[in-house]
mmCIF file of N, CA and C in Angstrom:
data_model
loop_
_atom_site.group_PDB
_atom_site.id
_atom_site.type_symbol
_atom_site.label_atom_id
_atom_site.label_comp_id
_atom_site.label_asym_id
_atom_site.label_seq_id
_atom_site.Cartn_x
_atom_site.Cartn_y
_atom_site.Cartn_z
ATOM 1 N N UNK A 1 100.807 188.091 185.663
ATOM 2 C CA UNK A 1 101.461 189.280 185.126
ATOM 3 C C UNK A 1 102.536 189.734 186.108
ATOM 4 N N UNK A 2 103.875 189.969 185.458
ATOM 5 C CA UNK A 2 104.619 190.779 186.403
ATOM 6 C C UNK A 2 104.383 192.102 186.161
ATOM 7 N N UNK A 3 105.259 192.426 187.893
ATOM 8 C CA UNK A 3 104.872 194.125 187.912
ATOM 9 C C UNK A 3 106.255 194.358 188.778
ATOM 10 N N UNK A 4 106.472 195.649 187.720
ATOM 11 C CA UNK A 4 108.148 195.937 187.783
ATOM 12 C C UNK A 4 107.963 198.143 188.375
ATOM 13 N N UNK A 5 108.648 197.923 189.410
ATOM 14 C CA UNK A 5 108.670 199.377 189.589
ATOM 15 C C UNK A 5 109.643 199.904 189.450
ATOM 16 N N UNK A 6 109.171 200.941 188.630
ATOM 17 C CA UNK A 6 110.389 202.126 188.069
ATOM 18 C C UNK A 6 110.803 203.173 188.932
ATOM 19 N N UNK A 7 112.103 203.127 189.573
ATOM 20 C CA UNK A 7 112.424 204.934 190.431
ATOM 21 C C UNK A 7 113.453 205.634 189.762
ATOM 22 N N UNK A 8 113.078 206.437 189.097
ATOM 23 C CA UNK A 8 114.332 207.811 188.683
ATOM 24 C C UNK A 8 114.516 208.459 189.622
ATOM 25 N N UNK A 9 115.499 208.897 189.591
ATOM 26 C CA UNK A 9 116.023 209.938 190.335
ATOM 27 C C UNK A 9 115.734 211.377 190.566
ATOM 28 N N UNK A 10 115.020 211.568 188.919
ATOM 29 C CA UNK A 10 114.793 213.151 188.416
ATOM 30 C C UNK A 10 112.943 212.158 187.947
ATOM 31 N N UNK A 11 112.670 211.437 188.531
ATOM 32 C CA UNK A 11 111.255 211.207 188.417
ATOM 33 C C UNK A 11 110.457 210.734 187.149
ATOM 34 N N UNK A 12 111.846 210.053 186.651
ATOM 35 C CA UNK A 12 111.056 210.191 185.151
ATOM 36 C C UNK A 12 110.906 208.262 185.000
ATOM 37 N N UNK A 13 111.074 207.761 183.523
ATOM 38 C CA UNK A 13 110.866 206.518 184.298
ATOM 39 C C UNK A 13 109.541 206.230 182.862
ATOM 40 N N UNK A 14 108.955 206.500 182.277
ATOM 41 C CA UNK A 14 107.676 206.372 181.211
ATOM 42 C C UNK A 14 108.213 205.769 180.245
ATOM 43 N N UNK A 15 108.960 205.875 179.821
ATOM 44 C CA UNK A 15 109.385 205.354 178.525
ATOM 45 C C UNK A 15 109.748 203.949 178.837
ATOM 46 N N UNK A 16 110.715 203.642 179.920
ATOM 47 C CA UNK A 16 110.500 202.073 180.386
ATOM 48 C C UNK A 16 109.459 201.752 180.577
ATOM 49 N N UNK A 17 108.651 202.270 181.415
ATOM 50 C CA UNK A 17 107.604 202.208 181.547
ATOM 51 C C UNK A 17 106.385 201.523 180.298
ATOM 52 N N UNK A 18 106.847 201.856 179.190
ATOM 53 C CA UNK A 18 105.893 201.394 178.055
ATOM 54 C C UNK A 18 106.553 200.273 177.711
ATOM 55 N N UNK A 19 107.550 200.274 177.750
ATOM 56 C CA UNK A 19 108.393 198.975 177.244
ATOM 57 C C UNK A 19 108.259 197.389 178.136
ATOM 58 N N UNK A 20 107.442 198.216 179.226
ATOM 59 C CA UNK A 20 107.634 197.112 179.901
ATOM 60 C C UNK A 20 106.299 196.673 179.638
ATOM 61 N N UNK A 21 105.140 197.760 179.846
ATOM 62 C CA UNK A 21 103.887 197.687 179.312
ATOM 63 C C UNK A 21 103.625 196.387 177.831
ATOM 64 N N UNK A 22 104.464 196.507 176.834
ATOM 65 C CA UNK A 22 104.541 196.086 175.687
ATOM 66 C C UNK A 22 104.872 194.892 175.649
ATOM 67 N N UNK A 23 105.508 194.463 176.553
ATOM 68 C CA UNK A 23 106.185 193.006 176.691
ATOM 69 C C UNK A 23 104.902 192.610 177.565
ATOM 70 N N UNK A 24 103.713 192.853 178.236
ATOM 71 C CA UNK A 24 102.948 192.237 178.969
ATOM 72 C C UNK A 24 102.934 192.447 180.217
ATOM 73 N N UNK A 25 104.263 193.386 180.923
ATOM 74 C CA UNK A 25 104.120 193.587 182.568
ATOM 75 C C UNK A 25 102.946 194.651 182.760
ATOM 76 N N UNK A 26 102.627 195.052 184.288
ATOM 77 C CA UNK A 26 102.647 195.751 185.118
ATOM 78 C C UNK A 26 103.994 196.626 185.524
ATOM 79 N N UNK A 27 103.759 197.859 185.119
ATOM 80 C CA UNK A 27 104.812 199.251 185.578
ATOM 81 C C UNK A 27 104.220 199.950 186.397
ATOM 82 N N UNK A 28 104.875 200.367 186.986
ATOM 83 C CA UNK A 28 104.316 201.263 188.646
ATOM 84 C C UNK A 28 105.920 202.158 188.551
ATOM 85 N N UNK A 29 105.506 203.564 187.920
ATOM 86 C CA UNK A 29 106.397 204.305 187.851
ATOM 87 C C UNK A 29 106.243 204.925 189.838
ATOM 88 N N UNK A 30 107.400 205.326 189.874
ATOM 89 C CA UNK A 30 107.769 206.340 191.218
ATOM 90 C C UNK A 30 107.787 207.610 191.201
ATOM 91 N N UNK A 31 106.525 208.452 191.498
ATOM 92 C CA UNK A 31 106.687 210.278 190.742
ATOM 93 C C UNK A 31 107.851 210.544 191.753
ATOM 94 N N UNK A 32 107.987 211.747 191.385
ATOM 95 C CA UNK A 32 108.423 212.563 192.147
ATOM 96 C C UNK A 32 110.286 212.439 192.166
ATOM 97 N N UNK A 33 111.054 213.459 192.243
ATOM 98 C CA UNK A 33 112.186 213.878 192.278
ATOM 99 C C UNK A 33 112.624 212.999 193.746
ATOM 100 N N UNK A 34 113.881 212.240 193.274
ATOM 101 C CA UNK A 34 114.913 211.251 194.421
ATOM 102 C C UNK A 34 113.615 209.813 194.239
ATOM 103 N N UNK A 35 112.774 209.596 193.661
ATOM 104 C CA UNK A 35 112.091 208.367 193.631
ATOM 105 C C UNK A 35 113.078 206.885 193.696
ATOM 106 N N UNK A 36 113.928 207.108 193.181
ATOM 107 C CA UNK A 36 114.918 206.174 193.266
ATOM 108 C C UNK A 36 115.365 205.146 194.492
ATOM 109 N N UNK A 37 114.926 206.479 195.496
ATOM 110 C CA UNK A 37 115.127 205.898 197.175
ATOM 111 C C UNK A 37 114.192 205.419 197.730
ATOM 112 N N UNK A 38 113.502 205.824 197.038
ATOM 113 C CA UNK A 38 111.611 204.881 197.615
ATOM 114 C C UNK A 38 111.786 203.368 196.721
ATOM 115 N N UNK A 39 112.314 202.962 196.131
ATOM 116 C CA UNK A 39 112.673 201.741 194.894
ATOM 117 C C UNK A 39 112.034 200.507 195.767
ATOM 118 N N UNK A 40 112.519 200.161 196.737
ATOM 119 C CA UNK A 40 112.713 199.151 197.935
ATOM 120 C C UNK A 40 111.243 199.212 198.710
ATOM 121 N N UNK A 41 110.831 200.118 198.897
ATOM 122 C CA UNK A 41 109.117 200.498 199.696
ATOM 123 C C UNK A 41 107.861 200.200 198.854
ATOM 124 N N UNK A 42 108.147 200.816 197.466
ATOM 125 C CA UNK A 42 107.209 200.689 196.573
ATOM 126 C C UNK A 42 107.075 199.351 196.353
ATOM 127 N N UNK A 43 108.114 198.575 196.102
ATOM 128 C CA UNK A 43 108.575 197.211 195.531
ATOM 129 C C UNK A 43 107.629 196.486 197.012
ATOM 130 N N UNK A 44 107.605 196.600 197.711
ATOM 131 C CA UNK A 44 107.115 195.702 198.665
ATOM 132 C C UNK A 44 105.550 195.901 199.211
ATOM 133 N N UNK A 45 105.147 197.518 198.474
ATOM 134 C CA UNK A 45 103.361 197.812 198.585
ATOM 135 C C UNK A 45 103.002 197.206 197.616
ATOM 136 N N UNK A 46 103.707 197.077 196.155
ATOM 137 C CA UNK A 46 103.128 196.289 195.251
ATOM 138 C C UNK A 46 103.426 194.760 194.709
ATOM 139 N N UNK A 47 104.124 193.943 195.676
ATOM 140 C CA UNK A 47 104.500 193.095 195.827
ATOM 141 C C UNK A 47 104.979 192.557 194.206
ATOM 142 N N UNK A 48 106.017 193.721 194.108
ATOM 143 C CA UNK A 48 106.662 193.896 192.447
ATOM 144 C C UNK A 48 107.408 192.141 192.647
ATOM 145 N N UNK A 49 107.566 192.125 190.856
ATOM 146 C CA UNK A 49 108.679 191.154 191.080
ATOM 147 C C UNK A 49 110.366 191.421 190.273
ATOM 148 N N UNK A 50 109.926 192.741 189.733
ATOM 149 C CA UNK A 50 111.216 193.644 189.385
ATOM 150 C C UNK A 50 111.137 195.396 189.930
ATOM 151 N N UNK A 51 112.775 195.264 189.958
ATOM 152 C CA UNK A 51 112.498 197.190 190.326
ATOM 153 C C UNK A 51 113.623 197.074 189.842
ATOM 154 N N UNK A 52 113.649 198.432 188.836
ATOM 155 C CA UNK A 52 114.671 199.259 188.240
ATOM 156 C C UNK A 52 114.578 200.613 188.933
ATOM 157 N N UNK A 53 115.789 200.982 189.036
ATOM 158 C CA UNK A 53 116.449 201.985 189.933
ATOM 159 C C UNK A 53 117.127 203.252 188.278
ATOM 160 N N UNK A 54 117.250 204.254 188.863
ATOM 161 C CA UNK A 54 117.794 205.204 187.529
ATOM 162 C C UNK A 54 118.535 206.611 188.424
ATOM 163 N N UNK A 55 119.548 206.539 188.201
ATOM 164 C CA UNK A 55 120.585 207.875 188.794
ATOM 165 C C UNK A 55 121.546 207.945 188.147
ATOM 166 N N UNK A 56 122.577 208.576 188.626
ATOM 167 C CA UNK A 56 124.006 209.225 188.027
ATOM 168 C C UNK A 56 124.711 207.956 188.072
ATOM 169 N N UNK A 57 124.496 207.597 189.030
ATOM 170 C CA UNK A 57 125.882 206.426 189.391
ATOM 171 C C UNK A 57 125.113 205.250 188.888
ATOM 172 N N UNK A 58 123.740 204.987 188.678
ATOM 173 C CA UNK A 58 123.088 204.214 188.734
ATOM 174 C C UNK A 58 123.323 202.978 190.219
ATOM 175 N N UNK A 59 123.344 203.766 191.520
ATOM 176 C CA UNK A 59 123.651 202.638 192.460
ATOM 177 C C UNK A 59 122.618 202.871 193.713
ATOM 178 N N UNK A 60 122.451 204.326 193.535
ATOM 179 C CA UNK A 60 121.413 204.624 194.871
ATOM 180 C C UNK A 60 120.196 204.120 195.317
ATOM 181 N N UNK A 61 119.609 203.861 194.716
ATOM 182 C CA UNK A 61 117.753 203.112 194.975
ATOM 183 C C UNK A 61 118.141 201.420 195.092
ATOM 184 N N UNK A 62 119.361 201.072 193.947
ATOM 185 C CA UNK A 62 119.440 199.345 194.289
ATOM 186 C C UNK A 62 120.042 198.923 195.182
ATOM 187 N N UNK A 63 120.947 199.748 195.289
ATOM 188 C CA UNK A 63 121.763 199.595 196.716
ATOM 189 C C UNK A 63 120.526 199.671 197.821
ATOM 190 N N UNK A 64 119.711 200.498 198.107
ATOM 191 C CA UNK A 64 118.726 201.071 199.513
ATOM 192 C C UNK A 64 118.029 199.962 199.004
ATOM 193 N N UNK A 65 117.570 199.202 198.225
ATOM 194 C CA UNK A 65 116.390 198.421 197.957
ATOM 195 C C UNK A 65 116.928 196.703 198.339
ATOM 196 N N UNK A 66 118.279 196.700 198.060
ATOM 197 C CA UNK A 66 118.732 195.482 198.507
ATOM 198 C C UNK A 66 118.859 195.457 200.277
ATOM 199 N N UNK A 67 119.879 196.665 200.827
ATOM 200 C CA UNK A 67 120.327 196.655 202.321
ATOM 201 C C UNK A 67 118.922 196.687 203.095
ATOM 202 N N UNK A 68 117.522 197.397 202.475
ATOM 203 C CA UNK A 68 117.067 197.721 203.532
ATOM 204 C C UNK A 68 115.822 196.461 203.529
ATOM 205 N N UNK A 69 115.039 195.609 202.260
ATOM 206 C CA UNK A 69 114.897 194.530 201.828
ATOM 207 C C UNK A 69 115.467 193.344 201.657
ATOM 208 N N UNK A 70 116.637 193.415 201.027
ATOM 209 C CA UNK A 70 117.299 191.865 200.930
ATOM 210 C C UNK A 70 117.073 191.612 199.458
ATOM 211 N N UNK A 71 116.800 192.522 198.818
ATOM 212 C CA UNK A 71 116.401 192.438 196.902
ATOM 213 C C UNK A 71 117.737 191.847 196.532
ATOM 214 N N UNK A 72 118.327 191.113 195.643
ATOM 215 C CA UNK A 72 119.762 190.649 195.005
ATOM 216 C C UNK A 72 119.454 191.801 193.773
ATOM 217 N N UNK A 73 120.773 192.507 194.078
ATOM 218 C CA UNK A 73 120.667 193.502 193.042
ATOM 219 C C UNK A 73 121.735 193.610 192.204
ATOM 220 N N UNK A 74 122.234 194.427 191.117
ATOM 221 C CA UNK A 74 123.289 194.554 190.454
ATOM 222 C C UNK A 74 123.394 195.759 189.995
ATOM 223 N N UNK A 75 124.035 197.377 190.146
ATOM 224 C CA UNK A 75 123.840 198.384 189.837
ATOM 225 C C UNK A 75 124.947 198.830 189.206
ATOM 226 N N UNK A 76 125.112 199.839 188.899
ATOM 227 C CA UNK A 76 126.096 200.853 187.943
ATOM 228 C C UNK A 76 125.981 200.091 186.352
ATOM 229 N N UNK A 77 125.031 199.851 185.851
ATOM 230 C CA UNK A 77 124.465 199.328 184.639
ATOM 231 C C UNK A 77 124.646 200.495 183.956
ATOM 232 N N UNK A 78 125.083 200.338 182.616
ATOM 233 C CA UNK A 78 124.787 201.435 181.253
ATOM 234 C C UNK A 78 124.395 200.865 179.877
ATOM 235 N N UNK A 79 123.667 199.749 180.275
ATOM 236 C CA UNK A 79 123.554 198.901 178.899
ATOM 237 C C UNK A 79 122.366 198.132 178.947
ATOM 238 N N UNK A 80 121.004 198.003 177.954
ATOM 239 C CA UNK A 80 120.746 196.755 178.104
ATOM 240 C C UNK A 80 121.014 195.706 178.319
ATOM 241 N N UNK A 81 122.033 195.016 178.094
ATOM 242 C CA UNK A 81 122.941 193.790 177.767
ATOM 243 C C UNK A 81 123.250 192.877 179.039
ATOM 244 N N UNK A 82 123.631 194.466 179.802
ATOM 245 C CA UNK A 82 123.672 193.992 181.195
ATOM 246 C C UNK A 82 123.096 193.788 181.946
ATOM 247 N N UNK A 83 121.821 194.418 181.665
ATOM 248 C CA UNK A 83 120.707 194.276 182.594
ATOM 249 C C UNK A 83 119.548 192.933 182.053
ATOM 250 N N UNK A 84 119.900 192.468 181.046
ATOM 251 C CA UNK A 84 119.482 191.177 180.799
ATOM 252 C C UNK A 84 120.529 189.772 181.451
ATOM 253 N N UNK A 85 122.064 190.084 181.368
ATOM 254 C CA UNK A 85 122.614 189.259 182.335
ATOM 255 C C UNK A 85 121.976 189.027 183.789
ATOM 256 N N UNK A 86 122.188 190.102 184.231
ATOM 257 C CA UNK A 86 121.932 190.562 185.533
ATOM 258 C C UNK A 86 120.557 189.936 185.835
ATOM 259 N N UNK A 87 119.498 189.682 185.602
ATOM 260 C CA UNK A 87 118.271 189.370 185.200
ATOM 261 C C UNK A 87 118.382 187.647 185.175
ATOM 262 N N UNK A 88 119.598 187.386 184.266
ATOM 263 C CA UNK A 88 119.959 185.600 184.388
ATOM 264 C C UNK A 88 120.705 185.024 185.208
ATOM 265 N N UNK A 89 121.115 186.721 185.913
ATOM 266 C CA UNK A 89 122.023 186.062 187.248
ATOM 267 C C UNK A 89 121.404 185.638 188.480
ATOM 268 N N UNK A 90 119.925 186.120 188.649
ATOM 269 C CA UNK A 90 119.027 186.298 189.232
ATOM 270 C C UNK A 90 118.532 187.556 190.427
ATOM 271 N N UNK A 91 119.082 188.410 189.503
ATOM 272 C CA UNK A 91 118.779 189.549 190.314
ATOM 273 C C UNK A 91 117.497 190.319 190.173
ATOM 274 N N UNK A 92 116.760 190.646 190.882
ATOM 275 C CA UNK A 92 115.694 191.549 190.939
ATOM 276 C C UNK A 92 115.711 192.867 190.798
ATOM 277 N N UNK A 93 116.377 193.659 191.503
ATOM 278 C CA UNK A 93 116.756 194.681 191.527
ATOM 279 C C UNK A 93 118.105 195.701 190.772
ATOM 280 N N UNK A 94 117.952 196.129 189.236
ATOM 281 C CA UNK A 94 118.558 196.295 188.745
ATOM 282 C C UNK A 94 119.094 198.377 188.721
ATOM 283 N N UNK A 95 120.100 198.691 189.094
ATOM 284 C CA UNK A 95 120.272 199.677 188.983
ATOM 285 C C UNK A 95 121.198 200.537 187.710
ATOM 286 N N UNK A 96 120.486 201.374 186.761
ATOM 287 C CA UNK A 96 120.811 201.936 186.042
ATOM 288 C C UNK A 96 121.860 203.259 186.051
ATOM 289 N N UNK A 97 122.565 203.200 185.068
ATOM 290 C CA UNK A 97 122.502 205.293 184.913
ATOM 291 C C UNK A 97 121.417 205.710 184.204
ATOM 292 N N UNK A 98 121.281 207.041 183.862
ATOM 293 C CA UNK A 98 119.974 207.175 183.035
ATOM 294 C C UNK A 98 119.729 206.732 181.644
ATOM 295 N N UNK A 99 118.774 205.449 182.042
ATOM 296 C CA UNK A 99 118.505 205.083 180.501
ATOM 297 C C UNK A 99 116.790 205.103 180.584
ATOM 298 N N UNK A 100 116.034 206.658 180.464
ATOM 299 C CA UNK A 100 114.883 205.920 180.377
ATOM 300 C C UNK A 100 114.475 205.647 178.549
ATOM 301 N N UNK A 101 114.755 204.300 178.532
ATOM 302 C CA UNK A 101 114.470 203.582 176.819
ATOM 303 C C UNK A 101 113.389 202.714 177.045
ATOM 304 N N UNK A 102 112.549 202.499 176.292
ATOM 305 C CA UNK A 102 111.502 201.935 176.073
ATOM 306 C C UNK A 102 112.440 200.299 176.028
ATOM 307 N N UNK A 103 113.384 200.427 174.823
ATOM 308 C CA UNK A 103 113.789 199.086 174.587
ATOM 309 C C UNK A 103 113.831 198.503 176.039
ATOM 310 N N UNK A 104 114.803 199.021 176.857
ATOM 311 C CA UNK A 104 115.253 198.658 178.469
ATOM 312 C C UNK A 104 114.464 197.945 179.101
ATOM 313 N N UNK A 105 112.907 198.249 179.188
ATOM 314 C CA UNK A 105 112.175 197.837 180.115
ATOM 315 C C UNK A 105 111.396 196.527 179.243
ATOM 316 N N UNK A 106 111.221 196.588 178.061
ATOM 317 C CA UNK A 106 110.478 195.641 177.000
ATOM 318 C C UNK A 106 111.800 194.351 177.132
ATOM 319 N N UNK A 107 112.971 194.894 177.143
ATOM 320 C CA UNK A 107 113.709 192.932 177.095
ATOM 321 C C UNK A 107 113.866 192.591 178.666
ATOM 322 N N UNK A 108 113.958 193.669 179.608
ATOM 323 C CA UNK A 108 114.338 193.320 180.776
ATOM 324 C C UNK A 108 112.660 192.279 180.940
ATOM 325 N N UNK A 109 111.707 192.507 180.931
ATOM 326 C CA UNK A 109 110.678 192.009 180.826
ATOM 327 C C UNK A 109 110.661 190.393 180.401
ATOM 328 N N UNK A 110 111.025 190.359 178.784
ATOM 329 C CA UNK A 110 110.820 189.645 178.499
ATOM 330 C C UNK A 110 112.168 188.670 178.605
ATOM 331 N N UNK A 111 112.830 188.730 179.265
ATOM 332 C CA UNK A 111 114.122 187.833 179.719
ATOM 333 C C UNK A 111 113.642 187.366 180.897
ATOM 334 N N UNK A 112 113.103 188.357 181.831
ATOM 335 C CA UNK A 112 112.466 187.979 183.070
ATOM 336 C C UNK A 112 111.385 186.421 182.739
ATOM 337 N N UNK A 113 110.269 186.701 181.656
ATOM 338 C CA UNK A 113 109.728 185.762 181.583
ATOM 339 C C UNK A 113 110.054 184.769 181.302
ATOM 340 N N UNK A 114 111.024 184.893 180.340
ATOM 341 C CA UNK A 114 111.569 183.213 179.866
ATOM 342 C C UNK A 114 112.531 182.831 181.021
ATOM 343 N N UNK A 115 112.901 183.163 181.866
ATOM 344 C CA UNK A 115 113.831 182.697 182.721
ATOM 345 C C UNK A 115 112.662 182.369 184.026
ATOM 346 N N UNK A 116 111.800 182.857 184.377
ATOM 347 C CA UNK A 116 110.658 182.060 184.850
ATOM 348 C C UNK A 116 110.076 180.890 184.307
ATOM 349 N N UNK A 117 110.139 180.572 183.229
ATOM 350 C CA UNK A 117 109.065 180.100 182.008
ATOM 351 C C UNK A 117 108.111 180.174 181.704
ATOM 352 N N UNK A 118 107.497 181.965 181.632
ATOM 353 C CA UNK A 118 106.119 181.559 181.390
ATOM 354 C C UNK A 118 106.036 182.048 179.776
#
């Protein structure tokens, strides 16, 4: 099973959260207000194999999660679309603006798997 951690910014993060649930992962939301910056810490207590990041710019948590880890990330995302590229580009660490969508976390998931092959 993968396990993908979610950091919002404003702490929110559930609704991916189910989506990712639905496709078969492990979600490990980030409580708490600025969670976004913990993205990179969490990711490495739960030896995640995705982290989505969620802010204004969508760049703060993937950016800190790549420099201070080494995660390959891709941020300022506003689209599913992209974050399924991004995903085939082989990035781990995907940074959003605020999209918490159920859809988001259910294809990022399941792109993840087929590009593993399981």
């Amino acid at each position: 099973m993968i396990t993908v951690v979610i950091a919002d910014r404003l702490g929110k993060g559930q609704n991916v959260a189910k989506g990712v649930e639905a496709a078969g992962g492990k979600a490990v939301v980030v409580p708490g207000m600025g969670a976004d910056m913990r993205l990179g810490d969490v990711m490495q207590q739960e030896k995640a194999d995705l982290g989505i990041s969620f802010c204004g710019s969508g760049g703060a948590g993937a950016l800190t999660a790549a420099t201070k880890y080494g995660y390959p990330e891709r941020h300022g995302m506003r689209s599913v679309e992209e974050g399924i590229t991004a995903i085939n580009d082989g990035k781990t660490v995907l940074g959003f603006g605020f999209m918490d969508q159920e859809e988001l976390g259910k294809r990022i998931v399941e792109t993840y798997l087929k590009k593993i092959g399981s």
